[in-house]
Amino acid sequence: MALKVGVIGTGMIGQDHIRRLTQVLSGVDVTAVTDIDATRAASAAPEGAEVFATPQDLIRSDNVDAIVICSWGPAHEEQLLDCIAAGKAVFCEKPLVTSEAAALKVMAAEVEFGKRLVQVGFMRRFDADYRRLKAVIDGNTLGAPLMYKSVHRNASVPEGLYTSEMPLNDTLVHDADISRWLLSDEISSVEVRVPRRSTRGTDLRDPVMVMLHMQSGAIVDVEISVNISYGYDIRGEVSCETGVAALPNRPATVISDQYGIRQAIPEDWRERFIEAYDQEFREWIVAAGQGGATGPSTWDGYAATLVADAALRAVDTGAREPITMIEKPEIYS
Ligand code: NAD
Ligand code: ISE
């Protein structure tokens, strides 16, 4: 029987996930949607889906087995707590929440429930290139990872996300998560360096260089640009004891003509990670069908939130800001 899914938030990524859940993947039906913009919810609703006035009504509906949260970050806490209270599996887009206190509340509720219900939308973990990179590191043929370089460039900033904190509290969370996952390590402190600002985004703190110090002593350097105009450019390179493994931007057809040798660059995350999003939902549908979750957890969302908070503090202090995590609850090991 198909998993009956309700989607909260029918903006950019909500609509993209509804498309993949209704047109690409099997074993799933979108039976309900809701958005604070009722007109947007109605126009995004697939045929036959009920449009609910509030997330709470959708979560409680008998016609919804599992929930996909695609609302803005600050709304996630309440919606996650309602899903956990209803005992329903929930896929929540990143960021899990927007404060340490909120992450601890969600974690406490899930631990009290007794098993994982929450999966966080860190889709890079489902990307074939990142999975191959991790296999090389885990295979240990190059020795221990010592340094990782993560490049995260966006062409522009969506309307509504335009704040000076955005590169650190919205974008950096992906690099924080993928660094922890690739290196099988935790982040112990964070430094931020702010170079001359790009004149393209005058209110944005853009670009930024972030240094993540890992518990093992490995160091990650992250370049964040959210307004670089030419396209979506994601790269990674891990330097190990006896070799280097690199993840280039998505390979594309190479065109040679009178202008030179060129490759197209993905426009945005939808294009670059299209298969990764498909795969994260393929795996979620199976796990949620069994009433649970797989992949990135509340613990991982908590870790990324701590990094975003520490990075924002580091901008103010100019210092290396430490991160202290609580003991990992059993359900996340
Ligand atoms: P968006 O602004 O296009 O859409 C968000 C939608 O949520 C809007 O329609 C808004 O009206 C609705 N909404 C906000 N608060 C709500 C609430 N309390 N109840 C119901 N609806 C509410 O934003 P977006 O780009 O689609 O981003 C949504 C989420 O997805 C964010 O958390 C963002 O960080 C995340 N995101 C993740 C990725 C990724 O690569 N994994 C990419 C883009 C966005
Ligand atoms: C967006 O919300 C995402 O999650 C994208 O993956 C990221 O590249 C972008 O910077 C964010 O704004």
Short mmCIF file of C-alpha atoms and ligand atoms in Angstrom, two decimals:
data_model
loop_
_atom_site.label_atom_id
_atom_site.label_comp_id
_atom_site.label_asym_id
_atom_site.label_seq_id
_atom_site.Cartn_x
_atom_site.Cartn_y
_atom_site.Cartn_z
CA MET A 1 0.00 0.00 0.00
CA ALA A 2 1.31 3.47 -0.90
CA LEU A 3 2.62 5.75 1.88
CA LYS A 4 0.20 8.68 2.32
CA VAL A 5 2.26 11.86 2.63
CA GLY A 6 1.29 15.38 3.69
CA VAL A 7 3.52 18.28 2.59
CA ILE A 8 3.87 21.40 4.76
CA GLY A 9 5.19 24.39 2.80
CA THR A 10 4.60 24.52 -0.93
CA GLY A 11 7.26 27.04 -2.00
CA MET A 12 10.27 26.35 -4.17
CA ILE A 13 11.50 23.08 -2.73
CA GLY A 14 8.02 21.98 -1.56
CA GLN A 15 6.82 22.08 -5.16
CA ASP A 16 9.94 20.27 -6.37
CA HIS A 17 9.46 17.51 -3.78
CA ILE A 18 5.74 17.22 -4.66
CA ARG A 19 6.79 16.75 -8.31
CA ARG A 20 9.23 13.95 -7.42
CA LEU A 21 6.77 12.28 -5.01
CA THR A 22 3.97 12.33 -7.60
CA GLN A 23 5.82 11.97 -10.92
CA VAL A 24 9.13 10.25 -10.26
CA LEU A 25 8.90 7.91 -7.28
CA SER A 26 6.64 4.98 -6.52
CA GLY A 27 5.06 3.63 -3.35
CA VAL A 28 3.91 7.07 -2.28
CA ASP A 29 0.86 9.35 -2.65
CA VAL A 30 0.71 13.05 -1.74
CA THR A 31 -2.67 13.12 -0.02
CA ALA A 32 -2.45 16.51 1.72
CA VAL A 33 -0.74 19.89 1.53
CA THR A 34 -0.74 23.10 3.55
CA ASP A 35 0.96 26.50 3.42
CA ILE A 36 0.42 29.81 5.22
CA ASP A 37 -0.20 31.07 1.69
CA ALA A 38 -3.46 29.20 1.00
CA THR A 39 -3.48 30.14 -2.69
CA ARG A 40 -0.01 28.68 -3.16
CA ALA A 41 -1.05 25.49 -1.35
CA ALA A 42 -4.13 25.12 -3.54
CA SER A 43 -2.19 25.57 -6.77
CA ALA A 44 0.57 23.15 -5.67
CA ALA A 45 -1.85 20.44 -4.50
CA PRO A 46 -1.79 17.37 -6.74
CA GLU A 47 -5.15 16.10 -7.98
CA GLY A 48 -7.14 14.55 -5.13
CA ALA A 49 -4.96 15.98 -2.35
CA GLU A 50 -6.71 17.78 0.50
CA VAL A 51 -5.63 21.36 1.25
CA PHE A 52 -5.45 21.89 5.02
CA ALA A 53 -5.71 25.26 6.75
CA THR A 54 -2.97 24.51 9.28
CA PRO A 55 0.02 22.16 9.66
CA GLN A 56 -1.56 20.78 12.86
CA ASP A 57 -4.73 19.68 10.99
CA LEU A 58 -2.61 18.03 8.28
CA ILE A 59 -0.40 16.22 10.79
CA ARG A 60 -3.41 14.84 12.68
CA SER A 61 -5.29 13.70 9.56
CA ASP A 62 -5.99 9.95 9.27
CA ASN A 63 -5.26 10.32 5.59
CA VAL A 64 -1.61 11.23 6.32
CA ASP A 65 0.87 8.52 7.36
CA ALA A 66 4.03 10.62 7.14
CA ILE A 67 4.95 14.28 6.73
CA VAL A 68 7.38 16.29 4.58
CA ILE A 69 8.27 19.71 6.06
CA CYS A 70 9.33 22.32 3.51
CA SER A 71 8.39 25.48 5.41
CA TRP A 72 10.93 28.13 6.49
CA GLY A 73 13.51 27.09 9.07
CA PRO A 74 12.03 28.99 12.06
CA ALA A 75 8.70 27.12 11.57
CA HIS A 76 10.29 23.65 11.72
CA GLU A 77 10.50 23.31 15.52
CA GLU A 78 6.76 23.46 16.21
CA GLN A 79 5.91 21.30 13.19
CA LEU A 80 8.49 18.65 14.13
CA LEU A 81 7.22 18.54 17.72
CA ASP A 82 3.65 18.07 16.44
CA CYS A 83 4.76 15.22 14.14
CA ILE A 84 6.61 13.48 16.98
CA ALA A 85 3.60 13.96 19.31
CA ALA A 86 1.45 12.29 16.63
CA GLY A 87 4.03 9.46 16.33
CA LYS A 88 4.40 10.03 12.58
CA ALA A 89 7.56 9.74 10.48
CA VAL A 90 8.73 13.12 9.21
CA PHE A 91 11.16 14.28 6.57
CA CYS A 92 12.28 17.82 7.45
CA GLU A 93 14.18 20.05 5.04
CA LYS A 94 17.36 21.61 6.41
CA PRO A 95 17.95 23.40 8.68
CA LEU A 96 16.43 21.07 11.28
CA VAL A 97 15.73 24.14 13.45
CA THR A 98 17.34 27.51 13.95
CA SER A 99 18.63 27.39 17.54
CA GLU A 100 20.42 24.99 19.86
CA ALA A 101 17.52 25.16 22.33
CA ALA A 102 15.05 24.12 19.63
CA ALA A 103 17.28 21.25 18.49
CA LEU A 104 17.52 19.95 22.06
CA LYS A 105 13.72 20.15 22.45
CA VAL A 106 13.12 18.14 19.26
CA MET A 107 15.78 15.62 20.29
CA ALA A 108 14.26 15.24 23.77
CA ALA A 109 10.81 14.62 22.27
CA GLU A 110 12.16 11.99 19.83
CA VAL A 111 14.21 10.26 22.53
CA GLU A 112 11.10 10.22 24.75
CA PHE A 113 9.16 8.65 21.85
CA GLY A 114 11.82 5.93 21.88
CA LYS A 115 12.94 5.67 18.26
CA ARG A 116 13.89 7.80 15.27
CA LEU A 117 11.02 9.49 13.45
CA VAL A 118 12.92 12.43 11.92
CA GLN A 119 15.05 12.52 8.77
CA VAL A 120 16.79 15.79 7.85
CA GLY A 121 17.16 16.94 4.22
CA PHE A 122 20.95 16.79 3.94
CA MET A 123 20.69 15.41 0.41
CA ARG A 124 24.42 15.41 -0.32
CA ARG A 125 24.69 12.15 1.65
CA PHE A 126 22.56 10.53 -1.07
CA ASP A 127 24.56 11.93 -4.00
CA ALA A 128 26.47 9.26 -5.95
CA ASP A 129 29.64 11.41 -6.20
CA TYR A 130 29.74 12.12 -2.46
CA ARG A 131 29.04 8.45 -1.74
CA ARG A 132 32.02 7.45 -3.93
CA LEU A 133 34.21 10.01 -2.16
CA LYS A 134 33.18 8.61 1.23
CA ALA A 135 33.88 5.05 0.03
CA VAL A 136 37.45 6.10 -0.88
CA ILE A 137 38.01 7.70 2.54
CA ASP A 138 36.45 4.79 4.43
CA GLY A 139 38.44 2.30 2.32
CA ASN A 140 41.58 3.84 3.86
CA THR A 141 43.71 3.27 0.73
CA LEU A 142 44.95 6.88 0.97
CA GLY A 143 45.49 6.84 4.72
CA ALA A 144 43.74 9.07 7.23
CA PRO A 145 41.99 12.25 6.00
CA LEU A 146 43.95 15.33 7.14
CA MET A 147 42.25 18.22 5.37
CA TYR A 148 39.04 18.75 3.43
CA LYS A 149 38.24 21.68 1.16
CA SER A 150 34.56 22.38 0.49
CA VAL A 151 33.45 24.89 -2.11
CA HIS A 152 29.78 25.94 -2.02
CA ARG A 153 28.84 28.63 -4.53
CA ASN A 154 25.30 29.75 -5.38
CA ALA A 155 24.44 32.02 -8.31
CA SER A 156 22.07 34.20 -6.27
CA VAL A 157 20.04 34.44 -3.10
CA PRO A 158 16.31 33.69 -3.23
CA GLU A 159 13.99 36.49 -2.22
CA GLY A 160 13.13 36.20 1.46
CA LEU A 161 16.51 34.74 2.41
CA TYR A 162 18.35 38.01 2.07
CA THR A 163 19.98 38.51 5.47
CA SER A 164 23.61 39.02 6.36
CA GLU A 165 23.54 35.80 8.44
CA MET A 166 22.15 33.67 5.60
CA PRO A 167 25.46 32.28 4.25
CA LEU A 168 26.27 30.97 7.73
CA ASN A 169 22.87 29.88 9.06
CA ASP A 170 21.30 28.61 5.84
CA THR A 171 24.08 27.55 3.45
CA LEU A 172 26.99 26.43 5.67
CA VAL A 173 24.88 23.70 7.32
CA HIS A 174 25.33 21.48 4.23
CA ASP A 175 29.15 21.75 4.39
CA ALA A 176 29.12 21.15 8.13
CA ASP A 177 27.04 18.02 7.69
CA ILE A 178 28.96 16.60 4.74
CA SER A 179 32.30 17.21 6.52
CA ARG A 180 31.14 15.30 9.61
CA TRP A 181 29.79 12.49 7.44
CA LEU A 182 32.74 12.19 5.04
CA LEU A 183 35.36 12.29 7.78
CA SER A 184 33.28 10.32 10.34
CA ASP A 185 34.19 13.03 12.84
CA GLU A 186 32.62 15.77 14.94
CA ILE A 187 33.36 19.49 14.72
CA SER A 188 34.97 20.91 17.84
CA SER A 189 35.45 24.58 16.93
CA VAL A 190 34.79 27.08 14.16
CA GLU A 191 36.63 30.13 12.78
CA VAL A 192 35.30 32.56 10.19
CA ARG A 193 37.20 35.00 7.99
CA VAL A 194 35.32 37.64 6.07
CA PRO A 195 37.12 38.98 2.99
CA ARG A 196 36.22 42.09 1.00
CA ARG A 197 32.48 41.87 0.30
CA SER A 198 31.12 41.21 -3.14
CA THR A 199 29.46 44.41 -4.37
CA ARG A 200 26.66 42.28 -5.86
CA GLY A 201 24.93 41.60 -2.56
CA THR A 202 25.44 44.70 -0.49
CA ASP A 203 23.55 43.53 2.61
CA LEU A 204 24.99 40.03 2.54
CA ARG A 205 28.13 38.93 4.32
CA ASP A 206 29.35 37.27 1.15
CA PRO A 207 31.68 35.52 0.49
CA VAL A 208 32.95 33.93 3.71
CA MET A 209 35.74 31.51 4.55
CA VAL A 210 34.97 29.10 7.37
CA MET A 211 37.41 26.81 9.07
CA LEU A 212 36.00 23.76 10.85
CA HIS A 213 38.31 22.10 13.35
CA MET A 214 37.46 18.43 13.72
CA GLN A 215 37.85 16.41 16.94
CA SER A 216 40.49 14.21 15.23
CA GLY A 217 42.60 17.29 14.46
CA ALA A 218 41.67 17.29 10.74
CA ILE A 219 40.79 20.73 9.36
CA VAL A 220 38.04 21.63 6.87
CA ASP A 221 38.04 24.87 4.97
CA VAL A 222 34.79 26.00 3.44
CA GLU A 223 34.28 28.71 0.86
CA ILE A 224 30.72 29.99 0.87
CA SER A 225 29.49 32.28 -1.89
CA VAL A 226 25.77 32.80 -2.23
CA ASN A 227 25.76 35.43 -4.91
CA ILE A 228 28.40 34.54 -7.46
CA SER A 229 26.17 34.91 -10.54
CA TYR A 230 27.73 32.30 -12.85
CA GLY A 231 25.95 29.20 -11.50
CA TYR A 232 25.88 26.55 -8.79
CA ASP A 233 29.36 25.23 -8.18
CA ILE A 234 29.90 22.51 -5.58
CA ARG A 235 33.33 20.93 -5.10
CA GLY A 236 35.19 18.96 -2.50
CA GLU A 237 38.74 17.69 -2.11
CA VAL A 238 40.06 15.56 0.68
CA SER A 239 43.80 15.40 1.35
CA CYS A 240 44.85 12.19 3.04
CA GLU A 241 48.22 10.87 4.18
CA THR A 242 49.22 9.38 0.81
CA GLY A 243 46.85 10.89 -1.72
CA VAL A 244 44.02 13.21 -2.58
CA ALA A 245 40.42 12.41 -3.60
CA ALA A 246 38.39 15.10 -5.31
CA LEU A 247 34.75 15.71 -6.15
CA PRO A 248 34.55 18.09 -9.10
CA ASN A 249 31.45 20.06 -10.00
CA ARG A 250 28.90 17.92 -11.83
CA PRO A 251 30.40 16.55 -15.07
CA ALA A 252 28.69 17.84 -18.22
CA THR A 253 29.20 17.61 -21.96
CA VAL A 254 32.39 19.34 -23.05
CA ILE A 255 31.84 21.76 -25.94
CA SER A 256 34.79 22.82 -28.09
CA ASP A 257 34.24 25.62 -30.60
CA GLN A 258 35.72 28.96 -31.71
CA TYR A 259 35.19 30.35 -28.16
CA GLY A 260 37.26 27.64 -26.48
CA ILE A 261 36.48 24.52 -24.43
CA ARG A 262 33.41 24.84 -22.17
CA GLN A 263 31.17 22.80 -19.87
CA ALA A 264 27.72 23.88 -18.70
CA ILE A 265 27.41 24.71 -14.99
CA PRO A 266 24.25 23.68 -13.06
CA GLU A 267 21.89 26.60 -12.49
CA ASP A 268 21.03 25.75 -8.89
CA TRP A 269 20.69 22.96 -6.31
CA ARG A 270 17.60 21.55 -8.08
CA GLU A 271 19.70 20.70 -11.12
CA ARG A 272 22.96 19.67 -9.39
CA PHE A 273 21.34 17.40 -6.83
CA ILE A 274 18.29 16.14 -8.73
CA GLU A 275 19.23 12.46 -8.39
CA ALA A 276 20.36 12.94 -4.78
CA TYR A 277 16.93 14.32 -3.79
CA ASP A 278 15.26 11.42 -5.62
CA GLN A 279 17.44 8.92 -3.78
CA GLU A 280 16.96 10.53 -0.34
CA PHE A 281 13.19 10.21 -0.81
CA ARG A 282 13.43 6.68 -2.22
CA GLU A 283 15.19 5.66 1.01
CA TRP A 284 12.88 7.78 3.19
CA ILE A 285 9.73 6.22 1.68
CA VAL A 286 10.95 2.76 2.69
CA ALA A 287 11.95 3.88 6.21
CA ALA A 288 8.82 5.99 6.79
CA GLY A 289 6.69 3.07 5.55
CA GLN A 290 8.07 1.17 8.53
CA GLY A 291 7.30 4.13 10.80
CA GLY A 292 10.91 5.33 11.07
CA ALA A 293 13.69 7.27 9.38
CA THR A 294 17.11 6.74 7.81
CA GLY A 295 20.21 8.81 7.02
CA PRO A 296 20.67 12.29 8.52
CA SER A 297 19.03 12.43 11.94
CA THR A 298 17.97 14.95 14.56
CA TRP A 299 21.48 14.49 16.00
CA ASP A 300 22.98 15.58 12.66
CA GLY A 301 20.59 18.54 12.46
CA TYR A 302 21.61 19.49 16.01
CA ALA A 303 25.32 19.30 15.09
CA ALA A 304 24.81 21.53 12.06
CA THR A 305 22.82 24.05 14.13
CA LEU A 306 25.69 24.27 16.64
CA VAL A 307 28.11 24.98 13.78
CA ALA A 308 25.89 27.75 12.37
CA ASP A 309 25.59 29.33 15.84
CA ALA A 310 29.34 29.07 16.46
CA ALA A 311 30.10 30.57 13.03
CA LEU A 312 27.86 33.56 13.76
CA ARG A 313 29.59 34.05 17.12
CA ALA A 314 32.98 33.74 15.41
CA VAL A 315 32.14 36.61 13.05
CA ASP A 316 31.56 38.85 16.07
CA THR A 317 34.51 37.72 18.18
CA GLY A 318 37.02 36.99 15.41
CA ALA A 319 38.05 34.04 17.59
CA ARG A 320 37.95 30.26 17.27
CA GLU A 321 34.57 29.42 18.80
CA PRO A 322 34.30 26.05 20.58
CA ILE A 323 31.39 23.67 20.18
CA THR A 324 30.12 21.55 23.03
CA MET A 325 27.71 18.71 22.28
CA ILE A 326 25.58 16.76 24.75
CA GLU A 327 26.19 13.03 25.03
CA LYS A 328 24.77 11.25 22.00
CA PRO A 329 21.48 9.53 22.85
CA GLU A 330 21.37 5.81 22.14
CA ILE A 331 18.74 6.09 19.38
CA TYR A 332 21.25 7.96 17.16
CA SER A 333 24.13 5.52 17.44
P1 NAD B 1 10.17 29.14 -0.03
O1 NAD B 1 10.09 30.48 0.62
O2 NAD B 1 10.18 29.08 -1.52
O3 NAD B 1 8.99 28.22 0.49
C1 NAD B 1 8.66 28.07 1.84
C2 NAD B 1 7.15 27.91 1.92
O4 NAD B 1 6.80 27.61 3.27
C3 NAD B 1 6.40 29.19 1.55
O5 NAD B 1 5.40 28.88 0.60
C4 NAD B 1 5.81 29.67 2.86
O6 NAD B 1 4.57 30.36 2.71
C5 NAD B 1 5.64 28.36 3.61
N1 NAD B 1 5.63 28.50 5.06
C6 NAD B 1 6.49 29.23 5.82
N2 NAD B 1 6.16 29.11 7.11
C7 NAD B 1 5.09 28.27 7.18
C8 NAD B 1 4.32 27.77 8.24
N3 NAD B 1 4.54 28.11 9.51
N4 NAD B 1 3.31 26.92 7.94
C9 NAD B 1 3.05 26.58 6.66
N5 NAD B 1 3.74 27.05 5.61
C10 NAD B 1 4.75 27.88 5.87
O7 NAD B 1 11.47 28.45 0.57
P2 NAD B 1 12.22 27.17 0.01
O8 NAD B 1 13.41 27.60 -0.78
O9 NAD B 1 11.25 26.23 -0.60
O10 NAD B 1 12.82 26.57 1.38
C11 NAD B 1 12.02 25.84 2.28
C12 NAD B 1 12.94 25.03 3.21
O11 NAD B 1 13.71 24.14 2.42
C13 NAD B 1 13.96 25.88 4.00
O12 NAD B 1 14.13 25.31 5.26
C14 NAD B 1 15.22 25.78 3.16
O13 NAD B 1 16.41 25.95 3.92
C15 NAD B 1 15.11 24.36 2.63
N6 NAD B 1 15.81 24.15 1.35
C16 NAD B 1 16.61 23.08 1.24
C17 NAD B 1 17.32 22.87 0.07
C18 NAD B 1 18.23 21.70 -0.05
O14 NAD B 1 19.10 21.72 -0.91
N7 NAD B 1 18.08 20.67 0.76
C19 NAD B 1 17.18 23.75 -1.02
C20 NAD B 1 16.31 24.82 -0.87
C21 NAD B 1 15.62 25.01 0.31
C1 ISE B 2 19.42 26.33 -0.03
O1 ISE B 2 18.45 26.45 0.99
C2 ISE B 2 19.96 24.96 -0.05
O2 ISE B 2 19.77 24.18 0.84
C3 ISE B 2 20.93 24.71 -1.12
O3 ISE B 2 21.31 23.37 -1.18
C4 ISE B 2 22.12 25.59 -0.81
O4 ISE B 2 23.11 25.43 -1.80
C5 ISE B 2 21.68 27.04 -0.75
O5 ISE B 2 22.79 27.84 -0.38
C6 ISE B 2 20.58 27.24 0.28
O6 ISE B 2 20.13 28.58 0.27
#
